[in-house]
Amino acid sequence: MLPKLQFTLCFLTRGDDVLMLHRNRPPNAGLWNGIGGHWEEDESALQGVLREIEEETGYHLEKASFCGILTWEGFEIPAGGLVLFTAQAPEGEPQGCSEGKLAWKPKEWLFHSPEVVSNIHVFAPYILNGSNPLHYHFIYEAGKILAYKISPVPAELRL
């Protein structure tokens, strides 16, 4: 049984660069992550991520591509899950936001940098290189990834 999916995460791309957020609050404070957050009860995951993108970057997007789901247990917040997306960033620079500092980073940097949320090293190569949507499940202990499993997205969750 999957934990509740209640968050979204999107990686906005422009060529070989990805817009990243250096988080200034938990979870993952002090690390670079994609754009996203909670979605409201009256929203779909897609509606929620598009709203979060606009709130955090000022970009108004009409669509984002579903890339899979990510679930966890043993992390700094209770077991849960998020829906992963990618989207092409529009022209212009993003506006600032209260969540942290925004910056364009090379895609390859995400795959290896110790400055990004550690699970990004596992799933970003898949989603940023056009893989079919997958389910990424992580088990944490003392803030570190203890194990992970990559499997097909359950049929009922395919968007």
mmCIF file of C-alpha atoms in Angstrom:
data_model
loop_
_atom_site.group_PDB
_atom_site.id
_atom_site.type_symbol
_atom_site.label_atom_id
_atom_site.label_comp_id
_atom_site.label_asym_id
_atom_site.label_seq_id
_atom_site.Cartn_x
_atom_site.Cartn_y
_atom_site.Cartn_z
ATOM 1 C CA MET A 1 0.000 0.000 0.000
ATOM 2 C CA LEU A 2 1.319 3.396 -0.997
ATOM 3 C CA PRO A 3 1.565 6.256 1.478
ATOM 4 C CA LYS A 4 -0.577 9.297 0.763
ATOM 5 C CA LEU A 5 0.599 11.322 -2.216
ATOM 6 C CA GLN A 6 0.298 14.926 -1.101
ATOM 7 C CA PHE A 7 3.229 16.799 -2.631
ATOM 8 C CA THR A 8 4.449 17.682 -6.113
ATOM 9 C CA LEU A 9 7.941 18.245 -7.473
ATOM 10 C CA CYS A 10 8.772 19.664 -10.897
ATOM 11 C CA PHE A 11 12.051 20.147 -12.708
ATOM 12 C CA LEU A 12 11.813 23.107 -15.073
ATOM 13 C CA THR A 13 14.260 22.807 -17.944
ATOM 14 C CA ARG A 14 15.782 25.152 -20.487
ATOM 15 C CA GLY A 15 18.184 23.362 -22.809
ATOM 16 C CA ASP A 16 20.581 21.400 -20.596
ATOM 17 C CA ASP A 17 19.860 23.555 -17.546
ATOM 18 C CA VAL A 18 17.375 22.943 -14.738
ATOM 19 C CA LEU A 19 15.853 25.572 -12.451
ATOM 20 C CA MET A 20 16.636 24.631 -8.866
ATOM 21 C CA LEU A 21 15.532 26.004 -5.507
ATOM 22 C CA HIS A 22 18.031 26.254 -2.632
ATOM 23 C CA ARG A 23 15.624 25.515 0.221
ATOM 24 C CA ASN A 24 15.770 27.727 3.281
ATOM 25 C CA ARG A 25 13.370 25.655 5.412
ATOM 26 C CA PRO A 26 12.688 21.972 6.163
ATOM 27 C CA PRO A 27 12.409 19.465 4.763
ATOM 28 C CA ASN A 28 15.731 19.458 2.941
ATOM 29 C CA ALA A 29 16.785 22.883 4.254
ATOM 30 C CA GLY A 30 20.133 23.995 2.837
ATOM 31 C CA LEU A 31 19.892 21.727 -0.220
ATOM 32 C CA TRP A 32 18.938 22.303 -3.852
ATOM 33 C CA ASN A 33 15.653 20.790 -5.001
ATOM 34 C CA GLY A 34 13.079 21.177 -7.756
ATOM 35 C CA ILE A 35 9.973 23.365 -7.572
ATOM 36 C CA GLY A 36 6.845 22.127 -5.807
ATOM 37 C CA GLY A 37 4.921 21.653 -2.600
ATOM 38 C CA HIS A 38 1.526 20.552 -1.260
ATOM 39 C CA TRP A 39 -1.463 20.372 -3.491
ATOM 40 C CA GLU A 40 -4.837 21.456 -2.135
ATOM 41 C CA GLU A 41 -7.777 19.065 -1.630
ATOM 42 C CA ASP A 42 -9.704 20.622 -4.511
ATOM 43 C CA GLU A 43 -6.732 20.327 -6.905
ATOM 44 C CA SER A 44 -5.271 17.508 -8.939
ATOM 45 C CA ALA A 45 -1.524 16.912 -8.685
ATOM 46 C CA LEU A 46 -1.099 18.683 -12.034
ATOM 47 C CA GLN A 47 -3.132 21.709 -10.922
ATOM 48 C CA GLY A 48 -1.135 21.810 -7.688
ATOM 49 C CA VAL A 49 2.254 21.716 -9.371
ATOM 50 C CA LEU A 50 1.264 24.401 -11.892
ATOM 51 C CA ARG A 51 0.125 26.627 -8.998
ATOM 52 C CA GLU A 52 3.337 25.951 -7.048
ATOM 53 C CA ILE A 53 5.439 26.779 -10.129
ATOM 54 C CA GLU A 54 3.670 30.109 -10.493
ATOM 55 C CA GLU A 55 3.960 30.911 -6.764
ATOM 56 C CA GLU A 56 7.660 30.013 -6.559
ATOM 57 C CA THR A 57 8.922 31.255 -9.932
ATOM 58 C CA GLY A 58 6.324 33.607 -11.393
ATOM 59 C CA TYR A 59 6.105 31.397 -14.499
ATOM 60 C CA HIS A 60 2.555 30.667 -15.652
ATOM 61 C CA LEU A 61 2.509 27.250 -17.334
ATOM 62 C CA GLU A 62 -0.384 25.427 -18.964
ATOM 63 C CA LYS A 63 1.139 21.949 -18.755
ATOM 64 C CA ALA A 64 3.769 19.751 -17.158
ATOM 65 C CA SER A 65 4.738 16.163 -17.976
ATOM 66 C CA PHE A 66 4.029 13.391 -15.458
ATOM 67 C CA CYS A 67 7.299 11.545 -14.701
ATOM 68 C CA GLY A 68 6.327 9.204 -11.887
ATOM 69 C CA ILE A 69 5.923 9.102 -8.136
ATOM 70 C CA LEU A 70 8.351 9.157 -5.263
ATOM 71 C CA THR A 71 7.560 7.695 -1.842
ATOM 72 C CA TRP A 72 9.576 7.457 1.357
ATOM 73 C CA GLU A 73 9.706 6.142 4.872
ATOM 74 C CA GLY A 74 12.028 6.973 7.765
ATOM 75 C CA PHE A 75 12.694 10.522 6.491
ATOM 76 C CA GLU A 76 12.626 13.763 8.518
ATOM 77 C CA ILE A 77 8.883 14.056 7.827
ATOM 78 C CA PRO A 78 6.304 11.233 8.116
ATOM 79 C CA ALA A 79 6.068 8.579 5.399
ATOM 80 C CA GLY A 80 4.467 10.023 2.308
ATOM 81 C CA GLY A 81 4.773 10.625 -1.376
ATOM 82 C CA LEU A 82 4.937 13.111 -4.166
ATOM 83 C CA VAL A 83 4.155 13.263 -7.851
ATOM 84 C CA LEU A 84 7.066 14.079 -10.168
ATOM 85 C CA PHE A 85 6.853 16.346 -13.208
ATOM 86 C CA THR A 86 9.074 18.060 -15.743
ATOM 87 C CA ALA A 87 8.225 21.121 -17.813
ATOM 88 C CA GLN A 88 9.877 23.466 -20.278
ATOM 89 C CA ALA A 89 10.524 26.842 -18.670
ATOM 90 C CA PRO A 90 9.237 29.871 -20.555
ATOM 91 C CA GLU A 91 11.536 32.704 -21.570
ATOM 92 C CA GLY A 92 12.660 35.223 -18.984
ATOM 93 C CA GLU A 93 14.128 34.866 -15.563
ATOM 94 C CA PRO A 94 12.140 33.604 -12.569
ATOM 95 C CA GLN A 95 11.026 35.948 -9.807
ATOM 96 C CA GLY A 96 12.351 35.456 -6.291
ATOM 97 C CA CYS A 97 10.381 33.564 -3.658
ATOM 98 C CA SER A 98 10.299 33.116 0.103
ATOM 99 C CA GLU A 99 11.087 29.379 -0.162
ATOM 100 C CA GLY A 100 14.735 30.009 -1.063
ATOM 101 C CA LYS A 101 17.078 31.102 -3.831
ATOM 102 C CA LEU A 102 16.395 30.073 -7.454
ATOM 103 C CA ALA A 103 19.231 29.335 -9.877
ATOM 104 C CA TRP A 104 19.794 27.570 -13.184
ATOM 105 C CA LYS A 105 22.079 24.542 -12.820
ATOM 106 C CA PRO A 106 23.485 22.157 -15.451
ATOM 107 C CA LYS A 107 21.485 18.927 -15.666
ATOM 108 C CA GLU A 108 24.613 16.794 -15.131
ATOM 109 C CA TRP A 109 25.357 18.703 -11.899
ATOM 110 C CA LEU A 110 22.076 17.434 -10.404
ATOM 111 C CA PHE A 111 23.122 13.833 -10.937
ATOM 112 C CA HIS A 112 26.230 14.074 -8.713
ATOM 113 C CA SER A 113 26.356 17.215 -6.576
ATOM 114 C CA PRO A 114 26.386 16.734 -2.793
ATOM 115 C CA GLU A 115 24.482 20.059 -2.623
ATOM 116 C CA VAL A 116 21.224 18.556 -3.960
ATOM 117 C CA VAL A 117 18.654 16.438 -2.123
ATOM 118 C CA SER A 118 20.304 13.003 -2.157
ATOM 119 C CA ASN A 119 17.465 11.064 -3.820
ATOM 120 C CA ILE A 120 17.749 13.336 -6.880
ATOM 121 C CA HIS A 121 20.932 11.420 -7.781
ATOM 122 C CA VAL A 122 18.765 8.324 -8.195
ATOM 123 C CA PHE A 123 15.676 9.553 -10.041
ATOM 124 C CA ALA A 124 16.799 12.677 -11.938
ATOM 125 C CA PRO A 125 18.772 10.783 -14.607
ATOM 126 C CA TYR A 126 15.598 8.857 -15.422
ATOM 127 C CA ILE A 127 13.140 11.748 -15.510
ATOM 128 C CA LEU A 128 15.460 14.276 -17.164
ATOM 129 C CA ASN A 129 16.488 11.829 -19.877
ATOM 130 C CA GLY A 130 12.943 10.908 -20.938
ATOM 131 C CA SER A 131 12.264 7.642 -19.100
ATOM 132 C CA ASN A 132 8.726 6.327 -18.838
ATOM 133 C CA PRO A 133 7.116 7.248 -15.489
ATOM 134 C CA LEU A 134 8.381 5.094 -12.616
ATOM 135 C CA HIS A 135 7.812 4.671 -8.875
ATOM 136 C CA TYR A 136 10.874 5.538 -6.778
ATOM 137 C CA HIS A 137 10.645 4.357 -3.151
ATOM 138 C CA PHE A 138 13.268 5.389 -0.583
ATOM 139 C CA ILE A 139 13.951 4.101 2.907
ATOM 140 C CA TYR A 140 15.918 6.437 5.169
ATOM 141 C CA GLU A 141 17.737 5.983 8.438
ATOM 142 C CA ALA A 142 19.460 8.794 10.340
ATOM 143 C CA GLY A 143 18.974 11.143 7.391
ATOM 144 C CA LYS A 144 20.677 8.857 4.868
ATOM 145 C CA ILE A 145 19.240 6.657 2.115
ATOM 146 C CA LEU A 146 19.367 3.124 3.466
ATOM 147 C CA ALA A 147 17.764 1.499 0.400
ATOM 148 C CA TYR A 148 15.646 2.325 -2.621
ATOM 149 C CA LYS A 149 13.540 0.481 -5.166
ATOM 150 C CA ILE A 150 12.517 1.524 -8.676
ATOM 151 C CA SER A 151 9.388 -0.113 -10.075
ATOM 152 C CA PRO A 152 6.542 0.580 -12.524
ATOM 153 C CA VAL A 153 3.966 3.168 -11.487
ATOM 154 C CA PRO A 154 0.812 1.364 -10.296
ATOM 155 C CA ALA A 155 -1.791 1.473 -13.079
ATOM 156 C CA GLU A 156 -4.304 3.401 -10.985
ATOM 157 C CA LEU A 157 -1.797 6.243 -10.515
ATOM 158 C CA ARG A 158 -0.770 6.780 -14.117
ATOM 159 C CA LEU A 159 -1.755 10.300 -15.110
#
